[in-house]
mmCIF file of C-alpha atoms in Angstrom:
data_model
loop_
_atom_site.group_PDB
_atom_site.id
_atom_site.type_symbol
_atom_site.label_atom_id
_atom_site.label_comp_id
_atom_site.label_asym_id
_atom_site.label_seq_id
_atom_site.Cartn_x
_atom_site.Cartn_y
_atom_site.Cartn_z
ATOM 1 C CA UNK A 1 -136.275 -129.014 36.394
ATOM 2 C CA UNK A 2 -137.777 -132.087 34.745
ATOM 3 C CA UNK A 3 -135.411 -135.019 35.062
ATOM 4 C CA UNK A 4 -135.767 -138.538 33.703
ATOM 5 C CA UNK A 5 -134.490 -141.093 36.221
ATOM 6 C CA UNK A 6 -133.818 -144.652 35.055
ATOM 7 C CA UNK A 7 -133.906 -147.427 37.675
ATOM 8 C CA UNK A 8 -132.372 -150.531 35.999
ATOM 9 C CA UNK A 9 -132.706 -152.753 39.080
ATOM 10 C CA UNK A 10 -133.126 -155.738 36.744
ATOM 11 C CA UNK A 11 -130.947 -154.529 33.879
ATOM 12 C CA UNK A 12 -131.825 -152.825 30.617
ATOM 13 C CA UNK A 13 -132.188 -153.508 26.901
ATOM 14 C CA UNK A 14 -133.220 -151.338 23.987
ATOM 15 C CA UNK A 15 -136.797 -152.601 23.848
ATOM 16 C CA UNK A 16 -137.206 -152.189 27.616
ATOM 17 C CA UNK A 17 -136.005 -148.581 27.408
ATOM 18 C CA UNK A 18 -138.523 -147.800 24.657
ATOM 19 C CA UNK A 19 -141.325 -149.483 26.605
ATOM 20 C CA UNK A 20 -140.607 -147.576 29.807
ATOM 21 C CA UNK A 21 -140.490 -144.233 27.985
ATOM 22 C CA UNK A 22 -143.741 -144.958 26.139
ATOM 23 C CA UNK A 23 -145.338 -145.827 29.473
ATOM 24 C CA UNK A 24 -144.160 -142.432 30.752
ATOM 25 C CA UNK A 25 -145.893 -140.645 27.895
ATOM 26 C CA UNK A 26 -143.422 -140.564 25.001
ATOM 27 C CA UNK A 27 -145.037 -139.947 21.602
ATOM 28 C CA UNK A 28 -146.039 -143.426 20.371
ATOM 29 C CA UNK A 29 -146.772 -142.162 16.853
ATOM 30 C CA UNK A 30 -143.261 -140.718 16.481
ATOM 31 C CA UNK A 31 -141.683 -143.874 17.902
ATOM 32 C CA UNK A 32 -143.697 -146.148 15.609
ATOM 33 C CA UNK A 33 -142.800 -144.063 12.554
ATOM 34 C CA UNK A 34 -139.099 -144.083 13.430
ATOM 35 C CA UNK A 35 -138.966 -147.844 14.025
ATOM 36 C CA UNK A 36 -141.162 -148.581 11.002
ATOM 37 C CA UNK A 37 -138.758 -146.696 8.735
ATOM 38 C CA UNK A 38 -135.957 -149.063 9.776
ATOM 39 C CA UNK A 39 -137.556 -152.527 9.891
ATOM 40 C CA UNK A 40 -141.333 -152.322 9.614
ATOM 41 C CA UNK A 41 -144.273 -151.895 11.984
ATOM 42 C CA UNK A 42 -143.392 -152.739 15.613
ATOM 43 C CA UNK A 43 -145.749 -154.417 18.068
ATOM 44 C CA UNK A 44 -146.469 -152.372 21.195
ATOM 45 C CA UNK A 45 -148.626 -153.969 23.884
ATOM 46 C CA UNK A 46 -149.219 -154.056 27.623
ATOM 47 C CA UNK A 47 -148.165 -157.213 29.437
ATOM 48 C CA UNK A 48 -147.854 -158.472 32.998
ATOM 49 C CA UNK A 49 -144.454 -159.046 34.582
ATOM 50 C CA UNK A 50 -144.778 -160.514 38.092
ATOM 51 C CA UNK A 51 -147.848 -158.400 38.781
ATOM 52 C CA UNK A 52 -146.507 -155.191 37.207
ATOM 53 C CA UNK A 53 -148.199 -153.809 34.101
ATOM 54 C CA UNK A 54 -145.499 -152.891 31.587
ATOM 55 C CA UNK A 55 -145.148 -151.957 27.915
ATOM 56 C CA UNK A 56 -143.585 -154.619 25.676
ATOM 57 C CA UNK A 57 -142.065 -153.545 22.332
ATOM 58 C CA UNK A 58 -141.136 -155.976 19.556
ATOM 59 C CA UNK A 59 -139.356 -154.825 16.385
ATOM 60 C CA UNK A 60 -139.968 -158.026 14.341
ATOM 61 C CA UNK A 61 -136.684 -157.634 12.465
ATOM 62 C CA UNK A 62 -134.557 -160.232 10.672
ATOM 63 C CA UNK A 63 -131.130 -161.032 12.085
ATOM 64 C CA UNK A 64 -128.706 -159.366 9.661
ATOM 65 C CA UNK A 65 -125.240 -158.386 10.863
ATOM 66 C CA UNK A 66 -123.955 -155.078 9.493
ATOM 67 C CA UNK A 67 -120.831 -152.934 9.441
ATOM 68 C CA UNK A 68 -120.710 -149.580 11.206
ATOM 69 C CA UNK A 69 -121.189 -147.691 7.915
ATOM 70 C CA UNK A 70 -124.234 -149.802 7.061
ATOM 71 C CA UNK A 71 -125.732 -149.210 10.487
ATOM 72 C CA UNK A 72 -125.142 -145.449 10.321
ATOM 73 C CA UNK A 73 -126.702 -145.325 6.838
ATOM 74 C CA UNK A 74 -129.824 -146.999 8.205
ATOM 75 C CA UNK A 75 -129.943 -144.506 11.080
ATOM 76 C CA UNK A 76 -129.461 -141.523 8.757
ATOM 77 C CA UNK A 77 -132.261 -142.737 6.495
ATOM 78 C CA UNK A 78 -134.764 -143.271 9.299
ATOM 79 C CA UNK A 79 -137.825 -141.092 9.908
ATOM 80 C CA UNK A 80 -136.687 -140.158 13.401
ATOM 81 C CA UNK A 81 -136.391 -136.433 14.263
ATOM 82 C CA UNK A 82 -132.940 -135.009 13.481
ATOM 83 C CA UNK A 83 -131.831 -134.744 17.158
ATOM 84 C CA UNK A 84 -132.854 -138.372 17.700
ATOM 85 C CA UNK A 85 -130.909 -139.499 14.609
ATOM 86 C CA UNK A 86 -127.826 -137.654 15.887
ATOM 87 C CA UNK A 87 -128.151 -139.298 19.291
ATOM 88 C CA UNK A 88 -128.652 -142.749 17.720
ATOM 89 C CA UNK A 89 -125.502 -142.207 15.685
ATOM 90 C CA UNK A 90 -123.526 -141.458 18.861
ATOM 91 C CA UNK A 91 -124.958 -144.579 20.528
ATOM 92 C CA UNK A 92 -123.650 -146.802 17.729
ATOM 93 C CA UNK A 93 -120.278 -145.052 17.777
ATOM 94 C CA UNK A 94 -120.095 -145.963 21.475
ATOM 95 C CA UNK A 95 -120.861 -149.573 20.680
ATOM 96 C CA UNK A 96 -118.346 -149.604 17.835
ATOM 97 C CA UNK A 97 -115.584 -148.264 20.089
ATOM 98 C CA UNK A 98 -116.442 -150.979 22.601
ATOM 99 C CA UNK A 99 -116.330 -153.682 19.884
ATOM 100 C CA UNK A 100 -112.967 -152.422 18.591
ATOM 101 C CA UNK A 101 -111.498 -152.393 22.087
ATOM 102 C CA UNK A 102 -112.271 -156.123 22.245
ATOM 103 C CA UNK A 103 -111.852 -157.395 18.667
ATOM 104 C CA UNK A 104 -109.485 -154.814 17.161
ATOM 105 C CA UNK A 105 -109.905 -152.197 14.432
ATOM 106 C CA UNK A 106 -112.420 -152.877 11.691
ATOM 107 C CA UNK A 107 -114.583 -155.013 13.970
ATOM 108 C CA UNK A 108 -118.091 -155.763 12.714
ATOM 109 C CA UNK A 109 -121.144 -155.456 14.886
ATOM 110 C CA UNK A 110 -122.584 -158.758 16.000
ATOM 111 C CA UNK A 111 -125.892 -159.025 17.846
ATOM 112 C CA UNK A 112 -126.018 -155.218 18.087
ATOM 113 C CA UNK A 113 -125.656 -154.925 14.302
ATOM 114 C CA UNK A 114 -128.961 -156.659 13.685
ATOM 115 C CA UNK A 115 -131.900 -154.661 12.376
ATOM 116 C CA UNK A 116 -133.860 -155.065 15.615
ATOM 117 C CA UNK A 117 -131.032 -153.340 17.507
ATOM 118 C CA UNK A 118 -131.065 -150.481 14.985
ATOM 119 C CA UNK A 119 -134.823 -150.155 15.441
ATOM 120 C CA UNK A 120 -134.449 -150.245 19.232
ATOM 121 C CA UNK A 121 -131.797 -147.510 19.280
ATOM 122 C CA UNK A 122 -133.680 -145.258 16.855
ATOM 123 C CA UNK A 123 -136.931 -145.862 18.742
ATOM 124 C CA UNK A 124 -135.399 -145.200 22.165
ATOM 125 C CA UNK A 125 -133.716 -141.966 21.029
ATOM 126 C CA UNK A 126 -136.979 -140.803 19.448
ATOM 127 C CA UNK A 127 -138.906 -141.585 22.626
ATOM 128 C CA UNK A 128 -136.430 -139.632 24.761
ATOM 129 C CA UNK A 129 -136.507 -136.677 22.340
ATOM 130 C CA UNK A 130 -140.304 -136.558 22.457
ATOM 131 C CA UNK A 131 -140.347 -136.319 26.266
ATOM 132 C CA UNK A 132 -138.318 -133.084 26.196
ATOM 133 C CA UNK A 133 -136.687 -133.566 29.616
ATOM 134 C CA UNK A 134 -133.965 -131.298 30.983
ATOM 135 C CA UNK A 135 -131.667 -133.985 32.404
ATOM 136 C CA UNK A 136 -131.295 -137.755 32.575
ATOM 137 C CA UNK A 137 -129.867 -139.707 35.504
ATOM 138 C CA UNK A 138 -129.285 -143.453 35.792
ATOM 139 C CA UNK A 139 -129.294 -145.420 39.047
ATOM 140 C CA UNK A 140 -126.882 -148.404 39.350
ATOM 141 C CA UNK A 141 -127.407 -150.872 36.498
ATOM 142 C CA UNK A 142 -127.805 -154.588 37.280
ATOM 143 C CA UNK A 143 -125.603 -156.628 34.921
ATOM 144 C CA UNK A 144 -126.208 -160.305 35.743
ATOM 145 C CA UNK A 145 -123.588 -163.026 35.923
ATOM 146 C CA UNK A 146 -122.670 -166.427 34.519
ATOM 147 C CA UNK A 147 -122.003 -167.363 30.886
ATOM 148 C CA UNK A 148 -123.907 -167.143 27.602
ATOM 149 C CA UNK A 149 -123.406 -168.110 23.951
ATOM 150 C CA UNK A 150 -123.017 -165.496 21.211
ATOM 151 C CA UNK A 151 -121.416 -164.957 17.795
ATOM 152 C CA UNK A 152 -117.928 -165.730 19.151
ATOM 153 C CA UNK A 153 -118.961 -168.723 21.249
ATOM 154 C CA UNK A 154 -119.295 -168.777 25.025
ATOM 155 C CA UNK A 155 -118.670 -165.443 26.770
ATOM 156 C CA UNK A 156 -118.852 -164.250 30.383
ATOM 157 C CA UNK A 157 -121.754 -162.164 31.645
ATOM 158 C CA UNK A 158 -121.755 -159.210 31.528
ATOM 159 C CA UNK A 159 -120.700 -159.403 27.885
ATOM 160 C CA UNK A 160 -117.295 -157.884 27.036
ATOM 161 C CA UNK A 161 -118.936 -155.198 24.896
ATOM 162 C CA UNK A 162 -121.255 -154.233 27.766
ATOM 163 C CA UNK A 163 -118.288 -153.929 30.136
ATOM 164 C CA UNK A 164 -116.390 -151.819 27.594
ATOM 165 C CA UNK A 165 -119.340 -149.443 27.190
ATOM 166 C CA UNK A 166 -119.611 -148.921 30.939
ATOM 167 C CA UNK A 167 -115.836 -148.458 31.205
ATOM 168 C CA UNK A 168 -116.226 -145.417 28.914
ATOM 169 C CA UNK A 169 -118.994 -143.877 31.017
ATOM 170 C CA UNK A 170 -119.550 -142.612 34.543
ATOM 171 C CA UNK A 171 -122.470 -144.940 35.246
ATOM 172 C CA UNK A 172 -122.501 -147.225 38.283
ATOM 173 C CA UNK A 173 -123.241 -150.955 38.095
ATOM 174 C CA UNK A 174 -124.128 -153.867 40.371
ATOM 175 C CA UNK A 175 -123.932 -157.579 39.603
ATOM 176 C CA UNK A 176 -127.603 -158.338 40.202
ATOM 177 C CA UNK A 177 -129.028 -161.562 41.535
ATOM 178 C CA UNK A 178 -129.626 -163.639 38.382
ATOM 179 C CA UNK A 179 -127.467 -166.062 36.423
ATOM 180 C CA UNK A 180 -128.204 -164.495 33.032
ATOM 181 C CA UNK A 181 -127.528 -161.364 31.000
ATOM 182 C CA UNK A 182 -129.532 -158.513 32.485
ATOM 183 C CA UNK A 183 -128.021 -155.582 30.592
ATOM 184 C CA UNK A 184 -127.289 -155.813 26.869
ATOM 185 C CA UNK A 185 -124.600 -153.781 25.038
ATOM 186 C CA UNK A 186 -127.393 -151.816 23.341
ATOM 187 C CA UNK A 187 -129.046 -151.046 26.673
ATOM 188 C CA UNK A 188 -125.701 -150.028 28.175
ATOM 189 C CA UNK A 189 -124.864 -147.692 25.271
ATOM 190 C CA UNK A 190 -128.292 -146.039 25.344
ATOM 191 C CA UNK A 191 -128.140 -145.377 29.087
ATOM 192 C CA UNK A 192 -124.563 -144.094 28.814
ATOM 193 C CA UNK A 193 -125.495 -141.702 25.990
ATOM 194 C CA UNK A 194 -128.705 -140.531 27.678
ATOM 195 C CA UNK A 195 -127.050 -139.801 31.036
ATOM 196 C CA UNK A 196 -126.350 -136.116 31.684
ATOM 197 C CA UNK A 197 -126.201 -135.909 35.479
ATOM 198 C CA UNK A 198 -125.252 -138.229 38.319
ATOM 199 C CA UNK A 199 -128.085 -139.432 40.594
ATOM 200 C CA UNK A 200 -126.205 -138.263 43.682
ATOM 201 C CA UNK A 201 -126.186 -134.694 42.319
ATOM 202 C CA UNK A 202 -129.975 -134.496 42.013
ATOM 203 C CA UNK A 203 -130.744 -133.796 45.645
ATOM 204 C CA UNK A 204 -134.356 -134.240 46.839
ATOM 205 C CA UNK A 205 -136.711 -135.246 44.028
ATOM 206 C CA UNK A 206 -140.447 -135.380 43.599
ATOM 207 C CA UNK A 207 -141.761 -138.302 41.532
ATOM 208 C CA UNK A 208 -144.308 -137.118 38.965
ATOM 209 C CA UNK A 209 -144.773 -140.180 36.764
ATOM 210 C CA UNK A 210 -143.534 -143.788 36.526
ATOM 211 C CA UNK A 211 -143.182 -146.031 33.490
ATOM 212 C CA UNK A 212 -142.303 -149.705 33.115
ATOM 213 C CA UNK A 213 -140.755 -151.362 30.063
ATOM 214 C CA UNK A 214 -141.058 -155.146 29.805
ATOM 215 C CA UNK A 215 -138.326 -157.558 28.807
ATOM 216 C CA UNK A 216 -139.218 -160.326 26.364
ATOM 217 C CA UNK A 217 -138.780 -163.044 29.012
ATOM 218 C CA UNK A 218 -141.213 -163.503 31.906
ATOM 219 C CA UNK A 219 -139.331 -165.590 34.472
ATOM 220 C CA UNK A 220 -140.805 -166.286 37.918
ATOM 221 C CA UNK A 221 -139.623 -164.176 40.801
ATOM 222 C CA UNK A 222 -138.183 -160.732 40.112
ATOM 223 C CA UNK A 223 -140.179 -158.673 37.583
ATOM 224 C CA UNK A 224 -138.319 -158.457 34.265
ATOM 225 C CA UNK A 225 -138.931 -154.728 33.798
ATOM 226 C CA UNK A 226 -137.035 -151.476 33.522
ATOM 227 C CA UNK A 227 -138.478 -148.659 35.618
ATOM 228 C CA UNK A 228 -138.162 -145.024 34.601
ATOM 229 C CA UNK A 229 -139.466 -141.993 36.458
ATOM 230 C CA UNK A 230 -140.097 -138.343 35.655
ATOM 231 C CA UNK A 231 -138.977 -136.380 38.709
ATOM 232 C CA UNK A 232 -138.786 -132.718 39.694
ATOM 233 C CA UNK A 233 -135.315 -131.768 40.871
ATOM 234 C CA UNK A 234 -135.465 -128.130 41.946
ATOM 235 C CA UNK A 235 -135.640 -124.741 40.342
ATOM 236 C CA UNK A 236 -134.836 -124.179 36.643
ATOM 237 C CA UNK A 237 -131.272 -123.163 36.056
ATOM 238 C CA UNK A 238 -129.752 -125.185 38.886
ATOM 239 C CA UNK A 239 -127.526 -126.788 36.248
ATOM 240 C CA UNK A 240 -125.383 -129.873 35.979
ATOM 241 C CA UNK A 241 -121.697 -130.805 36.002
ATOM 242 C CA UNK A 242 -119.364 -130.785 33.028
ATOM 243 C CA UNK A 243 -115.652 -131.075 32.286
ATOM 244 C CA UNK A 244 -113.800 -128.316 30.433
ATOM 245 C CA UNK A 245 -110.862 -129.312 28.212
ATOM 246 C CA UNK A 246 -108.387 -126.693 26.961
ATOM 247 C CA UNK A 247 -105.208 -126.557 24.929
ATOM 248 C CA UNK A 248 -103.208 -123.826 23.161
ATOM 249 C CA UNK A 249 -102.055 -124.346 19.576
ATOM 250 C CA UNK A 250 -100.014 -122.088 17.276
ATOM 251 C CA UNK A 251 -99.127 -124.400 14.386
ATOM 252 C CA UNK A 252 -102.539 -125.608 13.185
ATOM 253 C CA UNK A 253 -104.246 -124.395 10.012
ATOM 254 C CA UNK A 254 -107.765 -122.977 9.963
ATOM 255 C CA UNK A 255 -108.956 -125.993 7.992
ATOM 256 C CA UNK A 256 -107.530 -128.391 10.588
ATOM 257 C CA UNK A 257 -109.144 -126.393 13.403
ATOM 258 C CA UNK A 258 -112.538 -126.428 11.699
ATOM 259 C CA UNK A 259 -112.286 -130.166 11.054
ATOM 260 C CA UNK A 260 -111.277 -130.832 14.669
ATOM 261 C CA UNK A 261 -114.177 -128.817 16.090
ATOM 262 C CA UNK A 262 -116.563 -130.767 13.866
ATOM 263 C CA UNK A 263 -115.126 -134.091 15.017
ATOM 264 C CA UNK A 264 -115.354 -133.087 18.663
ATOM 265 C CA UNK A 265 -119.058 -132.297 18.286
ATOM 266 C CA UNK A 266 -119.650 -135.593 16.474
ATOM 267 C CA UNK A 267 -117.935 -137.454 19.317
ATOM 268 C CA UNK A 268 -120.242 -136.007 21.953
ATOM 269 C CA UNK A 269 -118.875 -132.590 22.980
ATOM 270 C CA UNK A 270 -121.562 -130.221 24.242
ATOM 271 C CA UNK A 271 -119.610 -127.268 22.836
ATOM 272 C CA UNK A 272 -116.286 -126.743 21.089
ATOM 273 C CA UNK A 273 -114.624 -123.460 20.150
ATOM 274 C CA UNK A 274 -111.321 -121.933 19.043
ATOM 275 C CA UNK A 275 -110.526 -118.482 20.453
ATOM 276 C CA UNK A 276 -107.760 -116.369 18.802
ATOM 277 C CA UNK A 277 -104.873 -115.799 21.238
ATOM 278 C CA UNK A 278 -101.442 -114.153 21.318
ATOM 279 C CA UNK A 279 -98.917 -116.864 22.153
ATOM 280 C CA UNK A 280 -95.374 -116.664 23.488
ATOM 281 C CA UNK A 281 -92.789 -114.875 21.320
ATOM 282 C CA UNK A 282 -95.601 -112.914 19.710
ATOM 283 C CA UNK A 283 -96.947 -115.834 17.704
ATOM 284 C CA UNK A 284 -100.640 -115.944 16.771
ATOM 285 C CA UNK A 285 -102.504 -119.016 17.917
ATOM 286 C CA UNK A 286 -105.777 -120.322 19.308
ATOM 287 C CA UNK A 287 -107.181 -121.498 22.617
ATOM 288 C CA UNK A 288 -109.241 -124.612 21.867
ATOM 289 C CA UNK A 289 -111.915 -125.142 24.503
ATOM 290 C CA UNK A 290 -114.286 -128.113 24.789
ATOM 291 C CA UNK A 291 -117.255 -128.497 27.155
ATOM 292 C CA UNK A 292 -118.349 -132.082 27.716
ATOM 293 C CA UNK A 293 -119.978 -134.413 30.178
ATOM 294 C CA UNK A 294 -117.442 -136.414 32.196
ATOM 295 C CA UNK A 295 -118.155 -139.722 30.445
ATOM 296 C CA UNK A 296 -116.878 -138.224 27.168
ATOM 297 C CA UNK A 297 -113.673 -136.662 28.523
ATOM 298 C CA UNK A 298 -111.194 -139.434 27.716
ATOM 299 C CA UNK A 299 -112.595 -139.882 24.221
ATOM 300 C CA UNK A 300 -112.441 -136.164 23.411
ATOM 301 C CA UNK A 301 -108.923 -135.806 24.841
ATOM 302 C CA UNK A 302 -107.907 -138.491 22.336
ATOM 303 C CA UNK A 303 -109.489 -136.576 19.457
ATOM 304 C CA UNK A 304 -107.756 -133.327 20.467
ATOM 305 C CA UNK A 305 -104.362 -135.002 20.773
ATOM 306 C CA UNK A 306 -104.676 -136.842 17.453
ATOM 307 C CA UNK A 307 -106.033 -133.953 15.378
ATOM 308 C CA UNK A 308 -104.100 -131.038 16.882
ATOM 309 C CA UNK A 309 -100.822 -132.761 17.758
ATOM 310 C CA UNK A 310 -100.875 -131.009 21.133
ATOM 311 C CA UNK A 311 -98.632 -132.324 23.899
ATOM 312 C CA UNK A 312 -100.777 -131.177 26.794
ATOM 313 C CA UNK A 313 -104.508 -130.804 27.436
ATOM 314 C CA UNK A 314 -105.828 -129.158 30.583
ATOM 315 C CA UNK A 315 -108.881 -130.731 32.191
ATOM 316 C CA UNK A 316 -111.034 -128.767 34.615
ATOM 317 C CA UNK A 317 -113.120 -131.603 36.073
ATOM 318 C CA UNK A 318 -116.729 -131.479 37.264
ATOM 319 C CA UNK A 319 -117.349 -127.764 36.816
ATOM 320 C CA UNK A 320 -120.849 -126.613 37.764
ATOM 321 C CA UNK A 321 -122.768 -125.413 34.699
ATOM 322 C CA UNK A 322 -125.859 -123.271 35.192
ATOM 323 C CA UNK A 323 -128.476 -124.432 32.687
ATOM 324 C CA UNK A 324 -131.600 -122.466 31.854
ATOM 325 C CA UNK A 325 -134.858 -124.340 31.470
ATOM 326 C CA UNK A 326 -135.166 -125.294 27.802
ATOM 327 C CA UNK A 327 -137.896 -126.617 25.562
ATOM 328 C CA UNK A 328 -138.220 -127.363 21.869
ATOM 329 C CA UNK A 329 -141.365 -125.979 20.258
ATOM 330 C CA UNK A 330 -142.404 -126.892 16.675
ATOM 331 C CA UNK A 331 -143.352 -123.877 14.557
ATOM 332 C CA UNK A 332 -145.076 -124.110 11.154
ATOM 333 C CA UNK A 333 -144.278 -121.469 8.507
ATOM 334 C CA UNK A 334 -145.029 -120.981 4.819
ATOM 335 C CA UNK A 335 -142.005 -120.394 2.581
ATOM 336 C CA UNK A 336 -142.204 -120.101 -1.179
ATOM 337 C CA UNK A 337 -145.729 -121.507 -1.086
ATOM 338 C CA UNK A 338 -144.797 -124.582 0.950
ATOM 339 C CA UNK A 339 -145.464 -125.376 4.600
ATOM 340 C CA UNK A 340 -142.540 -126.329 6.832
ATOM 341 C CA UNK A 341 -142.503 -127.331 10.483
ATOM 342 C CA UNK A 342 -139.201 -126.426 12.139
ATOM 343 C CA UNK A 343 -138.254 -126.814 15.789
ATOM 344 C CA UNK A 344 -137.435 -123.686 17.791
ATOM 345 C CA UNK A 345 -135.191 -123.979 20.858
ATOM 346 C CA UNK A 346 -136.591 -121.825 23.678
ATOM 347 C CA UNK A 347 -134.893 -120.658 26.859
ATOM 348 C CA UNK A 348 -137.159 -119.963 29.845
ATOM 349 C CA UNK A 349 -136.838 -117.928 33.013
ATOM 350 C CA UNK A 350 -139.574 -117.118 35.487
ATOM 351 C CA UNK A 351 -142.212 -118.797 33.337
ATOM 352 C CA UNK A 352 -141.379 -116.648 30.279
ATOM 353 C CA UNK A 353 -139.430 -117.367 27.086
ATOM 354 C CA UNK A 354 -136.308 -115.198 27.149
ATOM 355 C CA UNK A 355 -134.549 -116.536 24.032
ATOM 356 C CA UNK A 356 -135.457 -118.516 20.961
ATOM 357 C CA UNK A 357 -133.591 -119.877 17.976
ATOM 358 C CA UNK A 358 -134.544 -121.971 14.961
ATOM 359 C CA UNK A 359 -133.009 -125.464 14.960
ATOM 360 C CA UNK A 360 -130.030 -125.152 12.630
ATOM 361 C CA UNK A 361 -130.081 -128.501 10.812
ATOM 362 C CA UNK A 362 -133.798 -128.309 10.022
ATOM 363 C CA UNK A 363 -133.588 -124.675 8.889
ATOM 364 C CA UNK A 364 -130.508 -125.434 6.775
ATOM 365 C CA UNK A 365 -132.249 -128.399 5.126
ATOM 366 C CA UNK A 366 -135.219 -126.161 4.292
ATOM 367 C CA UNK A 367 -132.945 -123.462 2.851
ATOM 368 C CA UNK A 368 -131.106 -125.976 0.666
ATOM 369 C CA UNK A 369 -134.353 -127.533 -0.540
ATOM 370 C CA UNK A 370 -135.868 -124.159 -1.492
ATOM 371 C CA UNK A 371 -132.631 -122.603 -2.743
ATOM 372 C CA UNK A 372 -132.994 -119.553 -0.461
ATOM 373 C CA UNK A 373 -130.573 -117.985 2.047
ATOM 374 C CA UNK A 374 -130.418 -119.623 5.439
ATOM 375 C CA UNK A 375 -131.014 -116.268 7.154
ATOM 376 C CA UNK A 376 -134.357 -115.935 5.351
ATOM 377 C CA UNK A 377 -135.565 -119.283 6.682
ATOM 378 C CA UNK A 378 -134.264 -118.737 10.232
ATOM 379 C CA UNK A 379 -135.599 -115.173 10.336
ATOM 380 C CA UNK A 380 -139.074 -116.208 9.184
ATOM 381 C CA UNK A 381 -139.265 -119.091 11.652
ATOM 382 C CA UNK A 382 -138.078 -116.986 14.598
ATOM 383 C CA UNK A 383 -140.381 -114.063 13.729
ATOM 384 C CA UNK A 384 -143.327 -116.456 13.520
ATOM 385 C CA UNK A 385 -142.347 -118.007 16.849
ATOM 386 C CA UNK A 386 -142.164 -114.578 18.516
ATOM 387 C CA UNK A 387 -145.625 -113.706 17.259
ATOM 388 C CA UNK A 388 -147.108 -117.034 18.414
ATOM 389 C CA UNK A 389 -145.496 -116.907 21.833
ATOM 390 C CA UNK A 390 -146.499 -113.247 22.323
ATOM 391 C CA UNK A 391 -150.113 -114.205 21.579
ATOM 392 C CA UNK A 392 -149.854 -116.947 24.215
ATOM 393 C CA UNK A 393 -148.430 -114.450 26.719
ATOM 394 C CA UNK A 394 -145.262 -116.483 27.348
ATOM 395 C CA UNK A 395 -142.665 -114.293 25.574
ATOM 396 C CA UNK A 396 -140.585 -111.931 27.705
ATOM 397 C CA UNK A 397 -141.284 -108.377 26.451
#
């Protein structure tokens, strides 16, 4: 499987993450378009950091502090691909939860609410999406130490928001060797959201490519870069580890169930379902089951308890999940005289595509725009994909 491995030996920030992914081969055109739609044309250049050639990204954005709703509106209106916009939204929700844990409910973003941070998050999520990797792992993150000055005055390093983000994840950290901030809240939230597997679970890896993202400073001594690597981690389908959360409910309406499942997906669940069940004393009810990565468990348990009123939630920790090799392939179709390019999710086994499905949000947007049934759009896209992949000889008969 293709795994992206981050090595934040000198910390991480949003611009460094983008730079390292571009150096690995992320689609620069997509990244530029996504960042441009938020703040304007970014500068992307190669620089030297203590003898290491690295990619430096500058957003050139004004410093405007925004509320969560304002930030999410900017993300939703960006030109990033839909999966990247969804991921960027989750990144800012992570940051917002961290801010509220420190400053209380209704907290505003501070440095991370500036337009350059929005551009960095959207750009980083777009870069990751364009690489199409199967898993992401993060080695221990260097945080730095000492004190710095921010919107609230002097604060300890690592910043309280950075600490809060890591407290809600399963990432490992080290202090680092410098008296300055090495990892920003934005960098922490991006790495926490990107992470899907622990480094110790990868086993032997083969390094296929290396990328370096430059920080804005160029101090003497240690190179101010973030290193990322594309590595091979074994045969497709070896899988990863997830938590499974379950609870039984018999006094919740269908509307409340549907709303809860939607919220769980928004908060980072990989899957959420409600299975009809016969409860004690012959009552009808549902088994609510959630599949999530371990860093999201506590958050999703809170959503289930609040929305369902359940008094007990079972957690099956660190269950092995077999994962087929997956890719996303763009397919262009003509519908009602107009051309549309819609992503198709493909499952692979033995070098052949064994399943394919049109990306729901893109197909739904097309159906709404044209005023046609969703099944017509999805059926046309999938039929076209089958024909194309059969011609290439990669579709399982």
